[in-house]
Every structure is written in structure tokens, then in C-alpha cells.
Amino acid sequence: GGVINKVMVDEGTRREVWNGKIPVCFIVDQEEVGTTNIPPEPVFMLLPRVSYFPFIYDKLENVYGGIVGKSIEETIWLSFGSTPLKWHYPVGVLYDIHGRSSTLPWEVIVHFKNYPVDQLLLYESKALETHFKSKMKEADWLKHKAEVIQQMTPQEFSRLWQGFSQGSYDEFWSVNRKMMLNSRGDIEIFKHIPFCIYKEGSKVYQRLIPGVGSTIGDLLQMYVKDEQVNSKYEALVQGVELPVETPLQWLSTYMCNPDNFIHICIVCNT
């Protein structure tokens, strides 16, 4: 019974990661509306932590584009206070590094003018899909020397993307489970663990760490030494602080984002 129970718990964790949500309140930039117009109503949404803001850009444009007189050339972008939000980071990561201390729903400002090109990658229609695919390839390179993704058909890839972008857990995982096995379809410890560590105001931290025998504690020790972090901090995965002895292999299998990376947010306690 123990083994079956463990599998059910692990599968349950994977589903919980997929279903984790953050309540967001979108408000259009007051300066763009102008003082003469009545300020438009805020838009409330429950967004998956593992999702990305561009998935709802169309909705926000439909609501606010007309009010601010958005032109064809102008591109939507979001900020928390005065901090632009990187569209290629998952929603949960952005919340954990910028919004954790604010009250819920998390208040995000919608802009159409003055795109901050020095702080944000430019966004165009296929940009997110391209970014996601390259992250998947990188993850597979780290885990299996890129052997699994080479065997995927274009149809499988589009099922993967469709499942993710439409929030269909079963469709996505019907393909993505291959990413958890080696190219022969067997369970094998990953050669390296795909991860990104984020901290407000810092570059994303990535290093090689083997799947065999590594814990989140080992990874954090390496990070703290490399980045000379000397204040107290919390390390959050999917918004949760995990025991230091948690194996990275388990995390990588059950608590990774759909791009197959573990996304870790460092929040310093001042």
C-alpha cells in the first residue's frame, strides 16, 4: 500500500501545482486614461501560478484598449507599482518576488504607452510560445542530454502547448510525462536538475547541479555562497517553503512548472 499511496500523493502534488492560483486585480494606468474620462472598473482574475500574463493580454486589451485609445503599434505591458513585470516569468514567480507583502488581490497596473524597452523583453504574438519551447529544450538538455525532445513529433509539441495554454492538465501531461523519463521511456535520475533562482533586483541564477543525491539545501548553499547572500531569507517553490532535505529529483518531477524548471524565489526577511 505504501508505494501506491506515495504515487497518489506525488500525483496529487503535481495537480495542486497546476491548480495553484493567485487573485489579481488589474487597474489601467490612470495617466493613460486622462482626467476627463471616468476611470474604468478594475478587472479581477484568478490566474494559475504556473501561467504567464500574456495569456490574458487579449482580454485586457479588449477591456481597456478602447478606453485609452490604444494604437496598433502600442504593446501592452504590466507593472506592480512602478516595477515593470517581466512577461516571460511565470505569474507565481512575479508575485513571490514582487507582490508577497501586499494584500490580496494583487494589484497590477495595465499600460499601453511608453513600453520600458530597457527593462522588458519586447513582446510580440508568438514570443511566449517561442520562449516556452526554448525552456523545454533547455530542461531536456539538462535532464536527458536533449534526447527526449528530439523524439517528439510536431503534433505532440502542439498538444503540449495547447494543453498548457488552455489549462488542460490531462492533455498537457499526456505528452509531458515523457519529459520525466529517459529516451527509452524508463525512469532514470536526471543528469542535471533544471532550475532558476529569482531574487528581486538580481539576475536569474542558474548552475549545473546533478540529480543524484542533491537536495534543495545543497542548491541553496551553493547559491548563498555564489551570490554572497548574508541576510535571512525564505526560499519559495510554488509559494511554499520546503524542508532543506527535499530531494531536487522529487521536486523536479512533481513541483516543476510546465516548462520543466523548478522556479525558486528568494525573499529576504528584512
PDB file of C-alpha atoms in Angstrom:
ATOM      1  CA  GLY A   1       0.000   0.000   0.000  1.00  0.00           C
ATOM      2  CA  GLY A   2       2.868   2.383   0.812  1.00  0.00           C
ATOM      3  CA  VAL A   3       4.130   2.637  -2.748  1.00  0.00           C
ATOM      4  CA  ILE A   4       0.663   3.186  -4.210  1.00  0.00           C
ATOM      5  CA  ASN A   5      -0.088   5.824  -1.595  1.00  0.00           C
ATOM      6  CA  LYS A   6       3.147   7.626  -2.347  1.00  0.00           C
ATOM      7  CA  VAL A   7       2.375   7.659  -6.063  1.00  0.00           C
ATOM      8  CA  MET A   8      -1.077   9.099  -5.335  1.00  0.00           C
ATOM      9  CA  VAL A   9       0.375  11.776  -3.044  1.00  0.00           C
ATOM     10  CA  ASP A  10       3.006  12.700  -5.651  1.00  0.00           C
ATOM     11  CA  GLU A  11       0.411  12.856  -8.437  1.00  0.00           C
ATOM     12  CA  GLY A  12      -1.759  14.959  -6.148  1.00  0.00           C
ATOM     13  CA  THR A  13       1.139  17.364  -5.606  1.00  0.00           C
ATOM     14  CA  ARG A  14       1.605  17.672  -9.365  1.00  0.00           C
ATOM     15  CA  ARG A  15      -2.091  18.503  -9.804  1.00  0.00           C
ATOM     16  CA  GLU A  16      -2.013  21.009  -6.935  1.00  0.00           C
ATOM     17  CA  VAL A  17       0.916  22.785  -8.568  1.00  0.00           C
ATOM     18  CA  TRP A  18      -1.136  23.042 -11.769  1.00  0.00           C
ATOM     19  CA  ASN A  19      -4.219  24.297  -9.894  1.00  0.00           C
ATOM     20  CA  GLY A  20      -2.495  26.845  -7.619  1.00  0.00           C
ATOM     21  CA  LYS A  21      -3.971  30.308  -8.287  1.00  0.00           C
ATOM     22  CA  ILE A  22      -3.388  33.949  -7.394  1.00  0.00           C
ATOM     23  CA  PRO A  23      -6.193  36.542  -7.300  1.00  0.00           C
ATOM     24  CA  VAL A  24      -5.156  39.569  -9.359  1.00  0.00           C
ATOM     25  CA  CYS A  25      -6.844  42.948  -9.676  1.00  0.00           C
ATOM     26  CA  PHE A  26      -5.930  44.797 -12.905  1.00  0.00           C
ATOM     27  CA  ILE A  27      -6.165  48.574 -12.970  1.00  0.00           C
ATOM     28  CA  VAL A  28      -5.431  50.640 -16.045  1.00  0.00           C
ATOM     29  CA  ASP A  29      -2.717  53.316 -15.724  1.00  0.00           C
ATOM     30  CA  GLN A  30      -4.556  56.441 -14.583  1.00  0.00           C
ATOM     31  CA  GLU A  31      -2.352  58.777 -16.640  1.00  0.00           C
ATOM     32  CA  GLU A  32      -3.272  56.948 -19.839  1.00  0.00           C
ATOM     33  CA  VAL A  33      -6.999  57.317 -19.193  1.00  0.00           C
ATOM     34  CA  GLY A  34      -6.702  61.053 -18.689  1.00  0.00           C
ATOM     35  CA  THR A  35      -8.514  63.143 -16.104  1.00  0.00           C
ATOM     36  CA  THR A  36     -11.594  63.859 -18.226  1.00  0.00           C
ATOM     37  CA  ASN A  37     -12.668  60.224 -18.507  1.00  0.00           C
ATOM     38  CA  ILE A  38     -14.323  58.212 -15.778  1.00  0.00           C
ATOM     39  CA  PRO A  39     -11.731  55.697 -14.557  1.00  0.00           C
ATOM     40  CA  PRO A  40     -12.653  52.234 -15.855  1.00  0.00           C
ATOM     41  CA  GLU A  41     -13.592  49.442 -13.461  1.00  0.00           C
ATOM     42  CA  PRO A  42     -10.816  47.146 -12.279  1.00  0.00           C
ATOM     43  CA  VAL A  43     -10.754  43.640 -13.748  1.00  0.00           C
ATOM     44  CA  PHE A  44     -10.458  40.717 -11.327  1.00  0.00           C
ATOM     45  CA  MET A  45      -8.997  37.370 -12.383  1.00  0.00           C
ATOM     46  CA  LEU A  46      -7.841  34.189 -10.687  1.00  0.00           C
ATOM     47  CA  LEU A  47      -4.651  33.272 -12.527  1.00  0.00           C
ATOM     48  CA  PRO A  48      -2.721  29.995 -12.307  1.00  0.00           C
ATOM     49  CA  ARG A  49       0.681  30.414 -10.648  1.00  0.00           C
ATOM     50  CA  VAL A  50       2.284  28.403 -13.467  1.00  0.00           C
ATOM     51  CA  SER A  51       0.687  30.554 -16.178  1.00  0.00           C
ATOM     52  CA  TYR A  52       2.024  33.706 -17.858  1.00  0.00           C
ATOM     53  CA  PHE A  53       0.459  37.146 -18.139  1.00  0.00           C
ATOM     54  CA  PRO A  54       0.489  37.241 -21.982  1.00  0.00           C
ATOM     55  CA  PHE A  55      -2.214  34.536 -21.986  1.00  0.00           C
ATOM     56  CA  ILE A  56      -4.655  37.220 -20.827  1.00  0.00           C
ATOM     57  CA  TYR A  57      -3.278  40.201 -22.765  1.00  0.00           C
ATOM     58  CA  ASP A  58      -6.133  39.904 -25.291  1.00  0.00           C
ATOM     59  CA  LYS A  59      -8.749  40.081 -22.543  1.00  0.00           C
ATOM     60  CA  LEU A  60      -7.121  43.143 -21.026  1.00  0.00           C
ATOM     61  CA  GLU A  61      -6.816  44.818 -24.430  1.00  0.00           C
ATOM     62  CA  ASN A  62     -10.488  44.164 -25.128  1.00  0.00           C
ATOM     63  CA  VAL A  63     -11.461  45.820 -21.855  1.00  0.00           C
ATOM     64  CA  TYR A  64      -9.032  48.748 -21.790  1.00  0.00           C
ATOM     65  CA  GLY A  65      -7.627  49.223 -25.311  1.00  0.00           C
ATOM     66  CA  GLY A  66     -10.570  51.340 -26.484  1.00  0.00           C
ATOM     67  CA  ILE A  67     -10.670  53.448 -23.335  1.00  0.00           C
ATOM     68  CA  VAL A  68      -7.061  54.552 -23.648  1.00  0.00           C
ATOM     69  CA  GLY A  69      -7.208  54.736 -27.463  1.00  0.00           C
ATOM     70  CA  LYS A  70      -4.530  52.083 -27.980  1.00  0.00           C
ATOM     71  CA  SER A  71      -2.885  52.313 -31.403  1.00  0.00           C
ATOM     72  CA  ILE A  72      -1.761  49.314 -33.472  1.00  0.00           C
ATOM     73  CA  GLU A  73       1.944  49.935 -32.712  1.00  0.00           C
ATOM     74  CA  GLU A  74       1.452  50.082 -28.964  1.00  0.00           C
ATOM     75  CA  THR A  75       2.156  46.992 -26.883  1.00  0.00           C
ATOM     76  CA  ILE A  76       0.534  46.156 -23.575  1.00  0.00           C
ATOM     77  CA  TRP A  77       2.782  45.833 -20.514  1.00  0.00           C
ATOM     78  CA  LEU A  78       2.150  45.401 -16.806  1.00  0.00           C
ATOM     79  CA  SER A  79       3.693  46.752 -13.641  1.00  0.00           C
ATOM     80  CA  PHE A  80       3.425  46.347  -9.902  1.00  0.00           C
ATOM     81  CA  GLY A  81       3.677  49.902  -8.621  1.00  0.00           C
ATOM     82  CA  SER A  82       6.492  51.337 -10.742  1.00  0.00           C
ATOM     83  CA  THR A  83       8.190  47.953 -11.329  1.00  0.00           C
ATOM     84  CA  PRO A  84       7.598  46.507 -14.832  1.00  0.00           C
ATOM     85  CA  LEU A  85       6.654  42.815 -14.682  1.00  0.00           C
ATOM     86  CA  LYS A  86       8.686  40.520 -16.937  1.00  0.00           C
ATOM     87  CA  TRP A  87       6.153  38.773 -19.164  1.00  0.00           C
ATOM     88  CA  HIS A  88       8.385  35.705 -19.632  1.00  0.00           C
ATOM     89  CA  TYR A  89       8.383  34.924 -15.878  1.00  0.00           C
ATOM     90  CA  PRO A  90       5.526  32.768 -14.524  1.00  0.00           C
ATOM     91  CA  VAL A  91       2.768  34.662 -12.671  1.00  0.00           C
ATOM     92  CA  GLY A  92       3.596  32.893  -9.384  1.00  0.00           C
ATOM     93  CA  VAL A  93       7.259  33.888  -9.603  1.00  0.00           C
ATOM     94  CA  LEU A  94       6.370  37.534 -10.230  1.00  0.00           C
ATOM     95  CA  TYR A  95       4.006  37.509  -7.272  1.00  0.00           C
ATOM     96  CA  ASP A  96       6.538  35.853  -4.950  1.00  0.00           C
ATOM     97  CA  ILE A  97       9.379  38.248  -5.777  1.00  0.00           C
ATOM     98  CA  HIS A  98       7.363  41.483  -6.024  1.00  0.00           C
ATOM     99  CA  GLY A  99       3.915  41.139  -4.517  1.00  0.00           C
ATOM    100  CA  ARG A 100       4.153  38.865  -1.495  1.00  0.00           C
ATOM    101  CA  SER A 101       3.976  41.593   1.118  1.00  0.00           C
ATOM    102  CA  SER A 102       0.968  43.320  -0.473  1.00  0.00           C
ATOM    103  CA  THR A 103      -2.634  42.410   0.287  1.00  0.00           C
ATOM    104  CA  LEU A 104      -4.673  40.159  -1.997  1.00  0.00           C
ATOM    105  CA  PRO A 105      -5.994  40.522  -4.630  1.00  0.00           C
ATOM    106  CA  TRP A 106      -2.621  41.507  -6.023  1.00  0.00           C
ATOM    107  CA  GLU A 107      -2.930  44.899  -7.717  1.00  0.00           C
ATOM    108  CA  VAL A 108      -1.293  45.049 -11.154  1.00  0.00           C
ATOM    109  CA  ILE A 109      -1.275  48.126 -13.406  1.00  0.00           C
ATOM    110  CA  VAL A 110      -2.010  47.832 -17.142  1.00  0.00           C
ATOM    111  CA  HIS A 111      -0.129  50.138 -19.545  1.00  0.00           C
ATOM    112  CA  PHE A 112      -0.182  50.617 -23.307  1.00  0.00           C
ATOM    113  CA  LYS A 113       2.205  53.549 -23.712  1.00  0.00           C
ATOM    114  CA  ASN A 114       5.934  54.081 -23.024  1.00  0.00           C
ATOM    115  CA  TYR A 115       6.970  50.418 -23.201  1.00  0.00           C
ATOM    116  CA  PRO A 116      10.058  50.125 -20.928  1.00  0.00           C
ATOM    117  CA  VAL A 117      12.368  48.574 -23.532  1.00  0.00           C
ATOM    118  CA  ASP A 118      15.386  48.851 -21.232  1.00  0.00           C
ATOM    119  CA  GLN A 119      13.687  46.660 -18.601  1.00  0.00           C
ATOM    120  CA  LEU A 120      11.412  44.282 -20.516  1.00  0.00           C
ATOM    121  CA  LEU A 121      11.934  41.991 -23.478  1.00  0.00           C
ATOM    122  CA  LEU A 122       9.781  43.164 -26.355  1.00  0.00           C
ATOM    123  CA  TYR A 123       6.599  41.163 -26.653  1.00  0.00           C
ATOM    124  CA  GLU A 124       5.028  40.022 -29.929  1.00  0.00           C
ATOM    125  CA  SER A 125       2.403  37.414 -30.730  1.00  0.00           C
ATOM    126  CA  LYS A 126       4.428  34.165 -30.758  1.00  0.00           C
ATOM    127  CA  ALA A 127       7.037  35.329 -28.247  1.00  0.00           C
ATOM    128  CA  LEU A 128       5.724  33.359 -25.287  1.00  0.00           C
ATOM    129  CA  GLU A 129       5.410  30.091 -27.224  1.00  0.00           C
ATOM    130  CA  THR A 130       8.972  30.523 -28.521  1.00  0.00           C
ATOM    131  CA  HIS A 131      10.259  31.246 -25.025  1.00  0.00           C
ATOM    132  CA  PHE A 132       8.405  28.252 -23.583  1.00  0.00           C
ATOM    133  CA  LYS A 133       9.749  25.885 -26.239  1.00  0.00           C
ATOM    134  CA  SER A 134      13.311  27.010 -25.679  1.00  0.00           C
ATOM    135  CA  LYS A 135      12.934  26.488 -21.908  1.00  0.00           C
ATOM    136  CA  MET A 136      11.579  22.961 -22.548  1.00  0.00           C
ATOM    137  CA  LYS A 137      14.556  22.185 -24.803  1.00  0.00           C
ATOM    138  CA  GLU A 138      16.975  23.531 -22.214  1.00  0.00           C
ATOM    139  CA  ALA A 139      15.299  21.421 -19.494  1.00  0.00           C
ATOM    140  CA  ASP A 140      15.559  18.300 -21.642  1.00  0.00           C
ATOM    141  CA  TRP A 141      19.203  19.049 -22.402  1.00  0.00           C
ATOM    142  CA  LEU A 142      19.910  19.260 -18.652  1.00  0.00           C
ATOM    143  CA  LYS A 143      17.868  16.168 -17.763  1.00  0.00           C
ATOM    144  CA  HIS A 144      18.499  13.799 -20.678  1.00  0.00           C
ATOM    145  CA  LYS A 145      21.072  15.438 -22.981  1.00  0.00           C
ATOM    146  CA  ALA A 146      18.153  16.586 -25.182  1.00  0.00           C
ATOM    147  CA  GLU A 147      17.324  13.031 -26.268  1.00  0.00           C
ATOM    148  CA  VAL A 148      13.623  13.062 -25.306  1.00  0.00           C
ATOM    149  CA  ILE A 149      12.540  16.207 -27.105  1.00  0.00           C
ATOM    150  CA  GLN A 150      14.256  15.037 -30.313  1.00  0.00           C
ATOM    151  CA  GLN A 151      11.795  12.151 -30.415  1.00  0.00           C
ATOM    152  CA  MET A 152       8.712  14.367 -30.029  1.00  0.00           C
ATOM    153  CA  THR A 153       6.562  14.930 -33.095  1.00  0.00           C
ATOM    154  CA  PRO A 154       5.316  18.433 -34.019  1.00  0.00           C
ATOM    155  CA  GLN A 155       1.808  17.162 -33.168  1.00  0.00           C
ATOM    156  CA  GLU A 156       2.938  16.230 -29.669  1.00  0.00           C
ATOM    157  CA  PHE A 157       4.523  19.606 -29.260  1.00  0.00           C
ATOM    158  CA  SER A 158       1.367  21.398 -30.288  1.00  0.00           C
ATOM    159  CA  ARG A 159      -0.653  19.198 -27.883  1.00  0.00           C
ATOM    160  CA  LEU A 160       1.754  20.204 -25.146  1.00  0.00           C
ATOM    161  CA  TRP A 161       1.395  23.904 -25.905  1.00  0.00           C
ATOM    162  CA  GLN A 162      -2.369  23.677 -26.370  1.00  0.00           C
ATOM    163  CA  GLY A 163      -2.778  21.760 -23.109  1.00  0.00           C
ATOM    164  CA  PHE A 164      -0.718  24.349 -21.273  1.00  0.00           C
ATOM    165  CA  SER A 165      -2.191  27.476 -22.838  1.00  0.00           C
ATOM    166  CA  GLN A 166      -5.758  26.230 -22.365  1.00  0.00           C
ATOM    167  CA  GLY A 167      -5.191  24.936 -18.857  1.00  0.00           C
ATOM    168  CA  SER A 168      -5.880  21.269 -19.673  1.00  0.00           C
ATOM    169  CA  TYR A 169      -3.833  19.250 -17.181  1.00  0.00           C
ATOM    170  CA  ASP A 170      -4.582  15.871 -18.788  1.00  0.00           C
ATOM    171  CA  GLU A 171      -3.759  16.972 -22.326  1.00  0.00           C
ATOM    172  CA  PHE A 172      -0.509  18.610 -21.218  1.00  0.00           C
ATOM    173  CA  TRP A 173       0.648  15.723 -19.029  1.00  0.00           C
ATOM    174  CA  SER A 174      -0.241  13.079 -21.626  1.00  0.00           C
ATOM    175  CA  VAL A 175       2.802  14.406 -23.509  1.00  0.00           C
ATOM    176  CA  ASN A 176       4.911  15.956 -20.743  1.00  0.00           C
ATOM    177  CA  ARG A 177       5.215  12.685 -18.788  1.00  0.00           C
ATOM    178  CA  LYS A 178       7.785  11.694 -21.441  1.00  0.00           C
ATOM    179  CA  MET A 179       9.958  14.526 -20.132  1.00  0.00           C
ATOM    180  CA  MET A 180      10.121  12.717 -16.789  1.00  0.00           C
ATOM    181  CA  LEU A 181      11.538   9.523 -18.350  1.00  0.00           C
ATOM    182  CA  ASN A 182      14.667   8.880 -20.357  1.00  0.00           C
ATOM    183  CA  SER A 183      14.658   8.467 -24.150  1.00  0.00           C
ATOM    184  CA  ARG A 184      13.896   4.750 -23.747  1.00  0.00           C
ATOM    185  CA  GLY A 185      10.850   5.559 -21.618  1.00  0.00           C
ATOM    186  CA  ASP A 186      12.422   4.353 -18.350  1.00  0.00           C
ATOM    187  CA  ILE A 187      12.614   6.086 -15.000  1.00  0.00           C
ATOM    188  CA  GLU A 188      16.121   7.403 -14.520  1.00  0.00           C
ATOM    189  CA  ILE A 189      17.545  10.100 -12.253  1.00  0.00           C
ATOM    190  CA  PHE A 190      18.033  13.320 -14.227  1.00  0.00           C
ATOM    191  CA  LYS A 191      21.638  14.113 -15.165  1.00  0.00           C
ATOM    192  CA  HIS A 192      21.160  17.704 -14.039  1.00  0.00           C
ATOM    193  CA  ILE A 193      18.230  19.489 -12.432  1.00  0.00           C
ATOM    194  CA  PRO A 194      16.649  22.361 -14.404  1.00  0.00           C
ATOM    195  CA  PHE A 195      16.107  25.258 -12.017  1.00  0.00           C
ATOM    196  CA  CYS A 196      16.045  29.058 -11.903  1.00  0.00           C
ATOM    197  CA  ILE A 197      16.513  31.119  -8.749  1.00  0.00           C
ATOM    198  CA  TYR A 198      14.963  34.590  -8.686  1.00  0.00           C
ATOM    199  CA  LYS A 199      15.541  37.461  -6.309  1.00  0.00           C
ATOM    200  CA  GLU A 200      14.203  40.983  -6.732  1.00  0.00           C
ATOM    201  CA  GLY A 201      16.824  43.206  -8.328  1.00  0.00           C
ATOM    202  CA  SER A 202      19.145  40.291  -9.258  1.00  0.00           C
ATOM    203  CA  LYS A 203      19.837  38.335 -12.409  1.00  0.00           C
ATOM    204  CA  VAL A 204      18.322  34.860 -12.652  1.00  0.00           C
ATOM    205  CA  TYR A 205      20.712  32.337 -11.106  1.00  0.00           C
ATOM    206  CA  GLN A 206      21.392  29.061 -12.945  1.00  0.00           C
ATOM    207  CA  ARG A 207      24.161  26.498 -12.407  1.00  0.00           C
ATOM    208  CA  LEU A 208      24.682  22.788 -13.073  1.00  0.00           C
ATOM    209  CA  ILE A 209      23.626  20.579 -10.186  1.00  0.00           C
ATOM    210  CA  PRO A 210      23.377  16.783 -10.528  1.00  0.00           C
ATOM    211  CA  GLY A 211      20.116  14.907  -9.966  1.00  0.00           C
ATOM    212  CA  VAL A 212      21.829  12.197  -7.937  1.00  0.00           C
ATOM    213  CA  GLY A 213      21.771  12.889  -4.204  1.00  0.00           C
ATOM    214  CA  SER A 214      21.153  16.660  -4.381  1.00  0.00           C
ATOM    215  CA  THR A 215      18.682  18.388  -2.046  1.00  0.00           C
ATOM    216  CA  ILE A 216      17.221  21.873  -2.118  1.00  0.00           C
ATOM    217  CA  GLY A 217      19.516  22.593   0.836  1.00  0.00           C
ATOM    218  CA  ASP A 218      22.588  21.780  -1.284  1.00  0.00           C
ATOM    219  CA  LEU A 219      21.352  24.074  -4.027  1.00  0.00           C
ATOM    220  CA  LEU A 220      20.646  26.943  -1.633  1.00  0.00           C
ATOM    221  CA  GLN A 221      24.076  26.550  -0.028  1.00  0.00           C
ATOM    222  CA  MET A 222      25.683  26.874  -3.457  1.00  0.00           C
ATOM    223  CA  TYR A 223      23.510  29.885  -4.280  1.00  0.00           C
ATOM    224  CA  VAL A 224      24.186  31.711  -0.996  1.00  0.00           C
ATOM    225  CA  LYS A 225      27.932  31.208  -1.412  1.00  0.00           C
ATOM    226  CA  ASP A 226      27.985  32.318  -5.075  1.00  0.00           C
ATOM    227  CA  GLU A 227      25.708  35.303  -4.568  1.00  0.00           C
ATOM    228  CA  GLN A 228      27.051  36.237  -1.118  1.00  0.00           C
ATOM    229  CA  VAL A 229      23.601  36.386   0.449  1.00  0.00           C
ATOM    230  CA  ASN A 230      24.123  37.212   4.107  1.00  0.00           C
ATOM    231  CA  SER A 231      20.645  38.183   5.292  1.00  0.00           C
ATOM    232  CA  LYS A 232      17.949  35.785   6.458  1.00  0.00           C
ATOM    233  CA  TYR A 233      15.772  34.608   3.603  1.00  0.00           C
ATOM    234  CA  GLU A 234      12.957  32.287   2.622  1.00  0.00           C
ATOM    235  CA  ALA A 235      13.239  30.095  -0.476  1.00  0.00           C
ATOM    236  CA  LEU A 236       9.826  29.524  -2.038  1.00  0.00           C
ATOM    237  CA  VAL A 237       8.798  26.933  -4.619  1.00  0.00           C
ATOM    238  CA  GLN A 238       5.194  27.427  -5.799  1.00  0.00           C
ATOM    239  CA  GLY A 239       4.823  29.877  -2.905  1.00  0.00           C
ATOM    240  CA  VAL A 240       5.817  27.283  -0.294  1.00  0.00           C
ATOM    241  CA  GLU A 241       8.961  26.986   1.800  1.00  0.00           C
ATOM    242  CA  LEU A 242      10.221  23.408   1.635  1.00  0.00           C
ATOM    243  CA  PRO A 243      12.341  21.380   4.078  1.00  0.00           C
ATOM    244  CA  VAL A 244      16.049  21.644   3.168  1.00  0.00           C
ATOM    245  CA  GLU A 245      16.304  17.865   2.835  1.00  0.00           C
ATOM    246  CA  THR A 246      13.746  17.786  -0.026  1.00  0.00           C
ATOM    247  CA  PRO A 247      15.437  15.908  -2.924  1.00  0.00           C
ATOM    248  CA  LEU A 248      15.786  18.001  -6.083  1.00  0.00           C
ATOM    249  CA  GLN A 249      14.915  14.945  -8.174  1.00  0.00           C
ATOM    250  CA  TRP A 250      11.499  14.737  -6.472  1.00  0.00           C
ATOM    251  CA  LEU A 251      10.959  18.497  -6.796  1.00  0.00           C
ATOM    252  CA  SER A 252      11.916  18.364 -10.455  1.00  0.00           C
ATOM    253  CA  THR A 253       9.438  15.545 -11.075  1.00  0.00           C
ATOM    254  CA  TYR A 254       6.444  16.809  -9.097  1.00  0.00           C
ATOM    255  CA  MET A 255       6.777  20.530  -8.358  1.00  0.00           C
ATOM    256  CA  CYS A 256       8.290  21.888 -11.550  1.00  0.00           C
ATOM    257  CA  ASN A 257       6.455  24.360 -13.766  1.00  0.00           C
ATOM    258  CA  PRO A 258       5.156  23.263 -17.177  1.00  0.00           C
ATOM    259  CA  ASP A 259       8.469  24.401 -18.726  1.00  0.00           C
ATOM    260  CA  ASN A 260      10.054  21.588 -16.630  1.00  0.00           C
ATOM    261  CA  PHE A 261      12.083  24.001 -14.488  1.00  0.00           C
ATOM    262  CA  ILE A 262      11.900  24.343 -10.712  1.00  0.00           C
ATOM    263  CA  HIS A 263      11.340  28.059 -10.111  1.00  0.00           C
ATOM    264  CA  ILE A 264      12.716  29.168  -6.733  1.00  0.00           C
ATOM    265  CA  CYS A 265      12.094  32.634  -5.305  1.00  0.00           C
ATOM    266  CA  ILE A 266      14.375  34.105  -2.668  1.00  0.00           C
ATOM    267  CA  VAL A 267      12.563  36.505  -0.365  1.00  0.00           C
ATOM    268  CA  CYS A 268      14.864  38.291   2.089  1.00  0.00           C
ATOM    269  CA  ASN A 269      13.428  38.957   5.527  1.00  0.00           C
ATOM    270  CA  THR A 270      14.488  42.429   6.456  1.00  0.00           C
TER     271      THR A 270
END
